[in-house]
PDB file of C-alpha atoms in Angstrom:
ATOM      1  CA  UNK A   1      41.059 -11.507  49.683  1.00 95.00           C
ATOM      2  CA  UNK A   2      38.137  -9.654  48.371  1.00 96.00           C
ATOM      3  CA  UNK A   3      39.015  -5.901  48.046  1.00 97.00           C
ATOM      4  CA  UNK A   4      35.637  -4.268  47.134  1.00 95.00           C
ATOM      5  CA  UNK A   5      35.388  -2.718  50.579  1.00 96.00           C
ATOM      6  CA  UNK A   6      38.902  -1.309  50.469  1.00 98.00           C
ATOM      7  CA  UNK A   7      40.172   1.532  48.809  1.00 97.00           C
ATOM      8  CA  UNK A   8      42.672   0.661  45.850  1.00 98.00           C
ATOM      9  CA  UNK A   9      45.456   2.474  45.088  1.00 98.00           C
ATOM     10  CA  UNK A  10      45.706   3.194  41.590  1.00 99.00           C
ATOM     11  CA  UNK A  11      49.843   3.460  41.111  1.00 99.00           C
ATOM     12  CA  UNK A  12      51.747   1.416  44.018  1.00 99.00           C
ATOM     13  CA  UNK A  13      55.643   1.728  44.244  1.00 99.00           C
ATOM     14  CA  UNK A  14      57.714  -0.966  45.742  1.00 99.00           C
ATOM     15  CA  UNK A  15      61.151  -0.843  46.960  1.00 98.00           C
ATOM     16  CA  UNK A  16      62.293  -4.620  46.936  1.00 96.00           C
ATOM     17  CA  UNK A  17      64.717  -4.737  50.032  1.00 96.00           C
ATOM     18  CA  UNK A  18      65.777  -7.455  52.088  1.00 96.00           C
ATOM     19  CA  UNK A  19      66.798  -9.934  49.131  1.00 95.00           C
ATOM     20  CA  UNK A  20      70.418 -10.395  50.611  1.00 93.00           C
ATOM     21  CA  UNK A  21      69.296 -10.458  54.422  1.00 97.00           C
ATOM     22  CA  UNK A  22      67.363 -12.737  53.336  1.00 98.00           C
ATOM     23  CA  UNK A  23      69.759 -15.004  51.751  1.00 97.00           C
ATOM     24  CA  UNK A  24      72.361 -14.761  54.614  1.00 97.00           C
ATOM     25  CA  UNK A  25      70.176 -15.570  57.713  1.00 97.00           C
ATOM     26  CA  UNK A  26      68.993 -18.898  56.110  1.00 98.00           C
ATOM     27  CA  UNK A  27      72.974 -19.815  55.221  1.00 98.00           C
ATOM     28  CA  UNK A  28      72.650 -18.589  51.232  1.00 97.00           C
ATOM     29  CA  UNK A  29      74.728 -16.501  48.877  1.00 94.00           C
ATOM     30  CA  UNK A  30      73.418 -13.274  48.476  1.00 92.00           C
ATOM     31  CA  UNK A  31      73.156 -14.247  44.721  1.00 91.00           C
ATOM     32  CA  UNK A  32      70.309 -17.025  45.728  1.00 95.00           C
ATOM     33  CA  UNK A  33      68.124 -14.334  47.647  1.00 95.00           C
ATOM     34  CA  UNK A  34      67.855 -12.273  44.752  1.00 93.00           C
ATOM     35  CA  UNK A  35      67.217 -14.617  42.791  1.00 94.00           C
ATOM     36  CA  UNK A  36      63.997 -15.384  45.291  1.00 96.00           C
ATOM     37  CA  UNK A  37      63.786 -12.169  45.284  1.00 95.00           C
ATOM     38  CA  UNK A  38      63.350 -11.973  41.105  1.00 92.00           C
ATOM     39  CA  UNK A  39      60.666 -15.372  41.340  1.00 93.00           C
ATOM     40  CA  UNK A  40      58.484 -13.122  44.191  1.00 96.00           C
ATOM     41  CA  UNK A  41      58.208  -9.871  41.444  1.00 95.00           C
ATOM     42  CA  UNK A  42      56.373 -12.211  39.061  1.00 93.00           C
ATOM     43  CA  UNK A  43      53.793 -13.192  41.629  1.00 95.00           C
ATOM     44  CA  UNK A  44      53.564 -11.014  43.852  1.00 97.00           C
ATOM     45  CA  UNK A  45      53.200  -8.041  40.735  1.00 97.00           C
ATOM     46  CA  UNK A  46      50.796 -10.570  38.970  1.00 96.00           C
ATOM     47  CA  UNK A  47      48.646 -10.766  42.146  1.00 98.00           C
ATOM     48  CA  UNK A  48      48.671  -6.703  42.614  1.00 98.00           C
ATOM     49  CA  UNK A  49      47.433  -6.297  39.041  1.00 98.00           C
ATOM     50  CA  UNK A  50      44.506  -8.680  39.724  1.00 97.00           C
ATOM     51  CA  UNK A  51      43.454  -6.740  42.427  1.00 98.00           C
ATOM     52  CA  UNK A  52      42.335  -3.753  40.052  1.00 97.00           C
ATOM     53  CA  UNK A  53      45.582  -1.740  40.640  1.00 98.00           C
ATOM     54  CA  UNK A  54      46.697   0.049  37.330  1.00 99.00           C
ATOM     55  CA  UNK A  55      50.370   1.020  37.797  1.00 99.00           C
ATOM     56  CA  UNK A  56      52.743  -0.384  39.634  1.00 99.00           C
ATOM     57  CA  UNK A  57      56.557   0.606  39.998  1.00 99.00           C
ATOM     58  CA  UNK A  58      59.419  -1.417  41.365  1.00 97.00           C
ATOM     59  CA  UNK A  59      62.922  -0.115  42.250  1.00 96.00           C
ATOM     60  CA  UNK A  60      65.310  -2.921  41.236  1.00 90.00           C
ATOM     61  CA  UNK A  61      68.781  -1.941  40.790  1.00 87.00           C
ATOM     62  CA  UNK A  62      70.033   1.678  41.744  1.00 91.00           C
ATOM     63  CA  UNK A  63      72.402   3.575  40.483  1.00 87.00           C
ATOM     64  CA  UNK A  64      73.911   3.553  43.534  1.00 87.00           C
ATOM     65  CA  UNK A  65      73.751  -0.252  43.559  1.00 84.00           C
ATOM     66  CA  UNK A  66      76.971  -0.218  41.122  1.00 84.00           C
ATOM     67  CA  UNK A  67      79.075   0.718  43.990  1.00 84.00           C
ATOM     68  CA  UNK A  68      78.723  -3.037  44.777  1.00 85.00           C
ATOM     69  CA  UNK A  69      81.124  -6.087  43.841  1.00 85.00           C
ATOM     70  CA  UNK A  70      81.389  -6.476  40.299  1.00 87.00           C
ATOM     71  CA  UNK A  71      80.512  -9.481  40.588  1.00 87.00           C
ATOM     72  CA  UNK A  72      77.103  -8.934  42.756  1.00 85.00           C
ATOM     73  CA  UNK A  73      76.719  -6.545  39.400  1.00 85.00           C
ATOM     74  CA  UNK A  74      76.872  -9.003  36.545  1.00 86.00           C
ATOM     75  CA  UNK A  75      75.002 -11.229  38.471  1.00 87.00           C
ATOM     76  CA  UNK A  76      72.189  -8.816  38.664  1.00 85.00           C
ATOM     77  CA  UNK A  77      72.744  -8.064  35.115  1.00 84.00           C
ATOM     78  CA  UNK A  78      72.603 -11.216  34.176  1.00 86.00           C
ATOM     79  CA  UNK A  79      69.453 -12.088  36.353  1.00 86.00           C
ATOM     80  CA  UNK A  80      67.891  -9.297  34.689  1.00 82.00           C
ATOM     81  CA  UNK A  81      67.788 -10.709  31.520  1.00 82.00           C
ATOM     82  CA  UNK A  82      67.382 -14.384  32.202  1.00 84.00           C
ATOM     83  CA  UNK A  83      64.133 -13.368  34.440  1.00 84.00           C
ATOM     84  CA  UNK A  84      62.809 -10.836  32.094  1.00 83.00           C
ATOM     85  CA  UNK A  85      60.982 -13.375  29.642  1.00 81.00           C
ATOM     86  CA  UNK A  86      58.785 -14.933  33.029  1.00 85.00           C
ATOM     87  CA  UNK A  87      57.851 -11.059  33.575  1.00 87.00           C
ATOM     88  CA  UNK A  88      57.093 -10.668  29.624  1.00 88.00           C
ATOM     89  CA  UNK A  89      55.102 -13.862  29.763  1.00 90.00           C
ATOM     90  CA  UNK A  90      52.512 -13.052  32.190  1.00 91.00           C
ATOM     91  CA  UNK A  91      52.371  -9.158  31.327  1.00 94.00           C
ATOM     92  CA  UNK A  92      51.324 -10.468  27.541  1.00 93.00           C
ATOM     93  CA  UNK A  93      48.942 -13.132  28.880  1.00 94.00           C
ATOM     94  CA  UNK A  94      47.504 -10.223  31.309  1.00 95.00           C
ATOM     95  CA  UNK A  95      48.018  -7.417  28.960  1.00 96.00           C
ATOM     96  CA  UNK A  96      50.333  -5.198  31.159  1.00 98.00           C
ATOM     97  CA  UNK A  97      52.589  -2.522  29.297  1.00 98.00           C
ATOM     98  CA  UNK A  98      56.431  -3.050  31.002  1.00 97.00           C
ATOM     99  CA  UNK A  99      58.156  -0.291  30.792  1.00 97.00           C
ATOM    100  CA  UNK A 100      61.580   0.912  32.537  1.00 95.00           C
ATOM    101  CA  UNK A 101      62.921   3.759  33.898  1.00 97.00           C
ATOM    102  CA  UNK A 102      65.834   4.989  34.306  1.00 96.00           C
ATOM    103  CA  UNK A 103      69.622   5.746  32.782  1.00 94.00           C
ATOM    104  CA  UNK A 104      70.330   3.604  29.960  1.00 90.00           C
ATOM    105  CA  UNK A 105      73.651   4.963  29.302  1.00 87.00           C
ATOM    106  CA  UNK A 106      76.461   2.166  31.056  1.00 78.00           C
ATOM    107  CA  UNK A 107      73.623  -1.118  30.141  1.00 85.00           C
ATOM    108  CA  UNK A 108      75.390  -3.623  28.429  1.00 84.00           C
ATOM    109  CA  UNK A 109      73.979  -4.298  24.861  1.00 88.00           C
ATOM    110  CA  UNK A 110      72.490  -7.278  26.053  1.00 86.00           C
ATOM    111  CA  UNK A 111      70.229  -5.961  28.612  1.00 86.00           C
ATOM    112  CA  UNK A 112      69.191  -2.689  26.237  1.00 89.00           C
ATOM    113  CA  UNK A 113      68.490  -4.919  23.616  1.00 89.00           C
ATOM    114  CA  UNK A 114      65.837  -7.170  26.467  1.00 88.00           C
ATOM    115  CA  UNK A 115      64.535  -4.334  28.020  1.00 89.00           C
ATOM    116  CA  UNK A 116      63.808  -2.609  24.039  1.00 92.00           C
ATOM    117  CA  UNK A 117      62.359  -5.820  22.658  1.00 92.00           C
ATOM    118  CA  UNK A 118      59.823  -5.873  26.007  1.00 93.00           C
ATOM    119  CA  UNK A 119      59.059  -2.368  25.684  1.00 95.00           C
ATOM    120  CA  UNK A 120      57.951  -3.301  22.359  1.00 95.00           C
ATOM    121  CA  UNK A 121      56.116  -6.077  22.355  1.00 95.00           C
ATOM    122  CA  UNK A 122      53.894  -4.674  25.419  1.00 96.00           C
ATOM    123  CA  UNK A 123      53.519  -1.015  24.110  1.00 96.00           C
ATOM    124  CA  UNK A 124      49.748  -1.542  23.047  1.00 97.00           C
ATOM    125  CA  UNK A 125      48.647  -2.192  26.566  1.00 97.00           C
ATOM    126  CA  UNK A 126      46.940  -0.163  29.388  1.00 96.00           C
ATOM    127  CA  UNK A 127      48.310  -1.187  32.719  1.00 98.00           C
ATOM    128  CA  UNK A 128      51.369   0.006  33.266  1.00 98.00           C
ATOM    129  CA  UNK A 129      54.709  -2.156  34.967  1.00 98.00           C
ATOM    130  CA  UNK A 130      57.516   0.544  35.440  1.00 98.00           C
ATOM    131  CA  UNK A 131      59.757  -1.585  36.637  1.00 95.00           C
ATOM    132  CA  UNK A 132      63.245   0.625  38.168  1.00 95.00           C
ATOM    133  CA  UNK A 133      66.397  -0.510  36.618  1.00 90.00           C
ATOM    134  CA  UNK A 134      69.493   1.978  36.744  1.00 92.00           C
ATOM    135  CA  UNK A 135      67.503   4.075  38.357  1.00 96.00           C
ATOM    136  CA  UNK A 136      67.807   6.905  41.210  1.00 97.00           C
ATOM    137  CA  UNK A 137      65.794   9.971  41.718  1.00 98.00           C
ATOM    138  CA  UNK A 138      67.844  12.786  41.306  1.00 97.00           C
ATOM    139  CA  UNK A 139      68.967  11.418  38.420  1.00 96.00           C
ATOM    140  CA  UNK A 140      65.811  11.366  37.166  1.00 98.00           C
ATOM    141  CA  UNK A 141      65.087  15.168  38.200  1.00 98.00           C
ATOM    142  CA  UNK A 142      68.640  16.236  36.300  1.00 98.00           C
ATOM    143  CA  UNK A 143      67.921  14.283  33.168  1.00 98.00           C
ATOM    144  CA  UNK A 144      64.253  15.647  32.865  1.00 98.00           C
ATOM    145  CA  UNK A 145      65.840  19.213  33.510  1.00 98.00           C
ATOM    146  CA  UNK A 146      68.329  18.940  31.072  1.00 98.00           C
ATOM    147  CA  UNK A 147      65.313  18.325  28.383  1.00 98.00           C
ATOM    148  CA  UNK A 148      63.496  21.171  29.443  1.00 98.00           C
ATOM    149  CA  UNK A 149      66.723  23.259  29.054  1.00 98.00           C
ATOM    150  CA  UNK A 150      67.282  21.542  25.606  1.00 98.00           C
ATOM    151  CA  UNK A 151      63.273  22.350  25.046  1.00 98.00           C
ATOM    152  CA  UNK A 152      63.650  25.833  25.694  1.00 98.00           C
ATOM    153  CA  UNK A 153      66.687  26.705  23.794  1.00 98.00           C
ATOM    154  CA  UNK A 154      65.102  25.229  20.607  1.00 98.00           C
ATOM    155  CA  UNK A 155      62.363  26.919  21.163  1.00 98.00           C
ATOM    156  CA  UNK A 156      59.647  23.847  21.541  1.00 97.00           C
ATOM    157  CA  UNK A 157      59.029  24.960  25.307  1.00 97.00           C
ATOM    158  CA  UNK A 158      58.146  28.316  26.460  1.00 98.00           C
ATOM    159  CA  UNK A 159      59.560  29.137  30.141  1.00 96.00           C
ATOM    160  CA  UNK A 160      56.882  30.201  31.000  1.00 97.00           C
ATOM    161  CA  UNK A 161      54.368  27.570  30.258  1.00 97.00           C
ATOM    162  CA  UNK A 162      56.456  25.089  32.424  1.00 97.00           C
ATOM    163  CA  UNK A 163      54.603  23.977  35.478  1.00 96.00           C
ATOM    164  CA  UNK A 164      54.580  21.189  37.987  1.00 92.00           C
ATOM    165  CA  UNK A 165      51.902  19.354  35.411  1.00 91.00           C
ATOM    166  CA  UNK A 166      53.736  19.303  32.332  1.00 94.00           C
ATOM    167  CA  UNK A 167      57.359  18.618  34.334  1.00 96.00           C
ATOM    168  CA  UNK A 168      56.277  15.445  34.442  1.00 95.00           C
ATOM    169  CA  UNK A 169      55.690  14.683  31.345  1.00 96.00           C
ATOM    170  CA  UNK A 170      60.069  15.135  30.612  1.00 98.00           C
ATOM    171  CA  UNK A 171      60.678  12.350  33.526  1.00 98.00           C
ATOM    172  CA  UNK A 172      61.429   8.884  32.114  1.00 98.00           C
ATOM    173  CA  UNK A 173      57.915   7.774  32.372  1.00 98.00           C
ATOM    174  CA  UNK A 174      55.273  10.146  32.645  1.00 96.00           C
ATOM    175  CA  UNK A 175      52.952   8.325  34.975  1.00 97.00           C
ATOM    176  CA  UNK A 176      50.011   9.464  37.647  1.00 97.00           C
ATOM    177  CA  UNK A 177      51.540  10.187  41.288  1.00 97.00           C
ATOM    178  CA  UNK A 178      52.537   7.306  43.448  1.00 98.00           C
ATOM    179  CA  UNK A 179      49.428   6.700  45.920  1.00 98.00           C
ATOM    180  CA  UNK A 180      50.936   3.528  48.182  1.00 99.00           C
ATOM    181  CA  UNK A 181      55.126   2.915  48.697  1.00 99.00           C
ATOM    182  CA  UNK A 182      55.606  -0.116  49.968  1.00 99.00           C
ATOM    183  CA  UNK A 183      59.431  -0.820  51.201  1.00 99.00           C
ATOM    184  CA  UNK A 184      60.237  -3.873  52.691  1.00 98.00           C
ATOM    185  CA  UNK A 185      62.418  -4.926  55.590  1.00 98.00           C
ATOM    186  CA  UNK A 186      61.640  -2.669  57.746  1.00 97.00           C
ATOM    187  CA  UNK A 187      63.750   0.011  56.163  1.00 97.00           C
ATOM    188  CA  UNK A 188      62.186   3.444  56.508  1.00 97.00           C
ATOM    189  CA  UNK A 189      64.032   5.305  53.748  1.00 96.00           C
ATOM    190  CA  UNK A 190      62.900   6.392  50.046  1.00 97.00           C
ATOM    191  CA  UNK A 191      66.465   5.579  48.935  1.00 96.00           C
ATOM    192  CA  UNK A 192      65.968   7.889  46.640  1.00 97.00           C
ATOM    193  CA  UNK A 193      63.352   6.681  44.649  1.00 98.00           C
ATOM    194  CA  UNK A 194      60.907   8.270  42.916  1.00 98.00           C
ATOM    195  CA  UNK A 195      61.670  11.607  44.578  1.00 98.00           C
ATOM    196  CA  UNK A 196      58.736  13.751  42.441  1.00 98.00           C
ATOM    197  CA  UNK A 197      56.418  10.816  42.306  1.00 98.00           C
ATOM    198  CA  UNK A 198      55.700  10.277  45.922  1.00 98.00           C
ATOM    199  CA  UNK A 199      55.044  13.824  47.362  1.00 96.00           C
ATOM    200  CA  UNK A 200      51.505  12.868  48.291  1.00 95.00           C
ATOM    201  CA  UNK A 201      51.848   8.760  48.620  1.00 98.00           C
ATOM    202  CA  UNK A 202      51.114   6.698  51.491  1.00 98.00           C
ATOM    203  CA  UNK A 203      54.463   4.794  53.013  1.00 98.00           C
ATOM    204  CA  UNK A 204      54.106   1.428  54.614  1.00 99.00           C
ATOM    205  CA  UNK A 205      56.994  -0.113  55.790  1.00 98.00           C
ATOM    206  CA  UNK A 206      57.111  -3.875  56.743  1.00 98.00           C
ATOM    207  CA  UNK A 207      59.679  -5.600  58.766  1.00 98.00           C
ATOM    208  CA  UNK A 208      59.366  -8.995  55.966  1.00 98.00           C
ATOM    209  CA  UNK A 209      62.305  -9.251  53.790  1.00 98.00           C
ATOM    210  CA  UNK A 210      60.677  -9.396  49.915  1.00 98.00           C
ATOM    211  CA  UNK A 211      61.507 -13.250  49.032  1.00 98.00           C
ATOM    212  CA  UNK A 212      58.603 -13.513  51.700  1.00 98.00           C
ATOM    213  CA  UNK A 213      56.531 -10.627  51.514  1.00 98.00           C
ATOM    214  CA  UNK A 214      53.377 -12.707  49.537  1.00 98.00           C
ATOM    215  CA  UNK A 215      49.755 -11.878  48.813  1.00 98.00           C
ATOM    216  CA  UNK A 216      48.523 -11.468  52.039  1.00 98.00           C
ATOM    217  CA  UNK A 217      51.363  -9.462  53.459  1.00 99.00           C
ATOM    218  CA  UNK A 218      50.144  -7.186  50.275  1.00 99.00           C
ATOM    219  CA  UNK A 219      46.487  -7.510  51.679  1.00 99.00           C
ATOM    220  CA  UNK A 220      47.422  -6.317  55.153  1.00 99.00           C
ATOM    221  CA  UNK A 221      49.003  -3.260  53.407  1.00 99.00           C
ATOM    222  CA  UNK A 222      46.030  -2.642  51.426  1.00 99.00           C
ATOM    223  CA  UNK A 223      44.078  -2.608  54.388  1.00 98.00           C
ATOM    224  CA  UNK A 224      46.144  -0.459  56.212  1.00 98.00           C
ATOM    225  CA  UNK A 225      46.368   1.821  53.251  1.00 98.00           C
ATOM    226  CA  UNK A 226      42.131   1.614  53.221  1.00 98.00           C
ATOM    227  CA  UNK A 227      42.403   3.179  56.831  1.00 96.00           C
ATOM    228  CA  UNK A 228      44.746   6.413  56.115  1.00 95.00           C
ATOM    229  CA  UNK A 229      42.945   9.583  55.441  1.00 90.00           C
ATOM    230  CA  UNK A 230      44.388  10.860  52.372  1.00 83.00           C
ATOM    231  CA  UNK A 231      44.596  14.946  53.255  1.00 80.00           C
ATOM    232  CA  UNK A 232      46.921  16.018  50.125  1.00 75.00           C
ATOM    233  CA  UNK A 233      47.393  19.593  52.589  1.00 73.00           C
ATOM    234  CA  UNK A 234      43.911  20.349  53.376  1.00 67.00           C
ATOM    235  CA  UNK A 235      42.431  19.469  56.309  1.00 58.00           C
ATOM    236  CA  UNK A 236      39.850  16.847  57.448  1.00 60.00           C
ATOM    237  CA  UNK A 237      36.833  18.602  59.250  1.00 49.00           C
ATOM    238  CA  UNK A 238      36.070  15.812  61.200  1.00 51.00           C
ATOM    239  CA  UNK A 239      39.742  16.035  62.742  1.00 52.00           C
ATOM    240  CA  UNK A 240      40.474  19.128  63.276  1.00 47.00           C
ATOM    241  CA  UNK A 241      43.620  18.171  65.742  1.00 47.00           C
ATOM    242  CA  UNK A 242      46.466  18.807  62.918  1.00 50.00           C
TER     243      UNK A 242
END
């Protein structure tokens, strides 16, 4: 679909939900809709970069996603890394930086040592994939505060000079503000993702499980995106009803 008469976000955040619902209403292990799930990030994220959007973050695993079967666990562990060099491929051939966010502490070596050698060998590049791994938004907000404390006791960081600008530069990735959340499955719930990020962001919340949510499912929240009057507080003078 041609975009040049809709408005493009310039950092989308996507909450991939619906990957074991999926799975279980067609008869499937839960292990075979994320692995869907895992083949529909590489197109569907290769697709949104084409469309001129410049960052793009996807929540993947939670922190809270341990409390799962162990077994659920290493197989998302293990998917991680096996599906990580189809992500690296096309964010080379595109030239998309991939880098993750999250708590690295409790990784196996294995998938520290993938997600280091990606971080690497995309570094150089200008879009950004953040891609959510370990992740969970308070955490984020008590790790970047515990750097700022660290910051100010050594003396690098006056008190003083801390504001909401530079906080964000001691989160995990220090990336513009979230303009478009996307969470399938009809789930309406951050989940606690990118809790500082998203203050201002649009939310669009589609019933379509992810294994299915495709280009044009992406299109039809682009153009409902194009029709939401962005405010950020103030107040639009032609609508003075709010």
């Amino acid at each position: 679909m041609d975009y040049s008469n809709l408005k493009v976000p310039n950092h989308v955040a996507l909450i991939v939900d619906g990957n074991g619902r999926w799975a279980t209403e067609r008869g499937l292990s839960r292990s075979k809709g994320h692995e869907q799930g895992f083949v529909n990030v590489k197109k569907l994220s290769r697709y949104i970069f084409s469309k001129g959007i410049n960052y793009l973050s996807a929540y993947l695993f939670s922190t809270e996603n341990f409390k799962r079967s162990k077994a659920e666990v290493d197989f998302l562990m293990n998917l991680l890394t096996g599906r990580m060099k189809d992500i690296l491929d096309f964010c080379r051939e595109d030239k998309i930086k991939v880098v993750f966010s999250g708590r690295r502490e409790g990784l196996s070596d294995k998938v520290m040592k993938t997600i280091l050698e990606i971080e690497d060998e995309t570094k150089d590049y200008d879009k950004v994939f953040n891609l959510c791994f370990n992740y969970g938004g308070h955490a984020e907000i008590v790790d970047a505060t515990k750097k700022i404390v660290n910051d100010v006791e050594s003396g690098k960081l006056n008190i003083d000079d801390l504001n909401e600008d530079n906080y964000s530069h001691y989160l995990y990735q220090d990336l513009p503000p979230v303009d478009l959340l996307i969470r399938t499955s009809g789930e309406m719930r951050l989940s606690n993702f990118l809790l500082w990020q998203v203050s201002y962001a649009e939310f669009y919340f589609p019933k379509t499980y992810f294994p299915d949510f495709d280009e044009k499912e992406f299109d039809k929240a682009i153009i409902e995106y194009t029709k939401r009057d962005r405010r950020f507080g103030g107040i639009n003078y032609e609508d003075k009803s709010n």
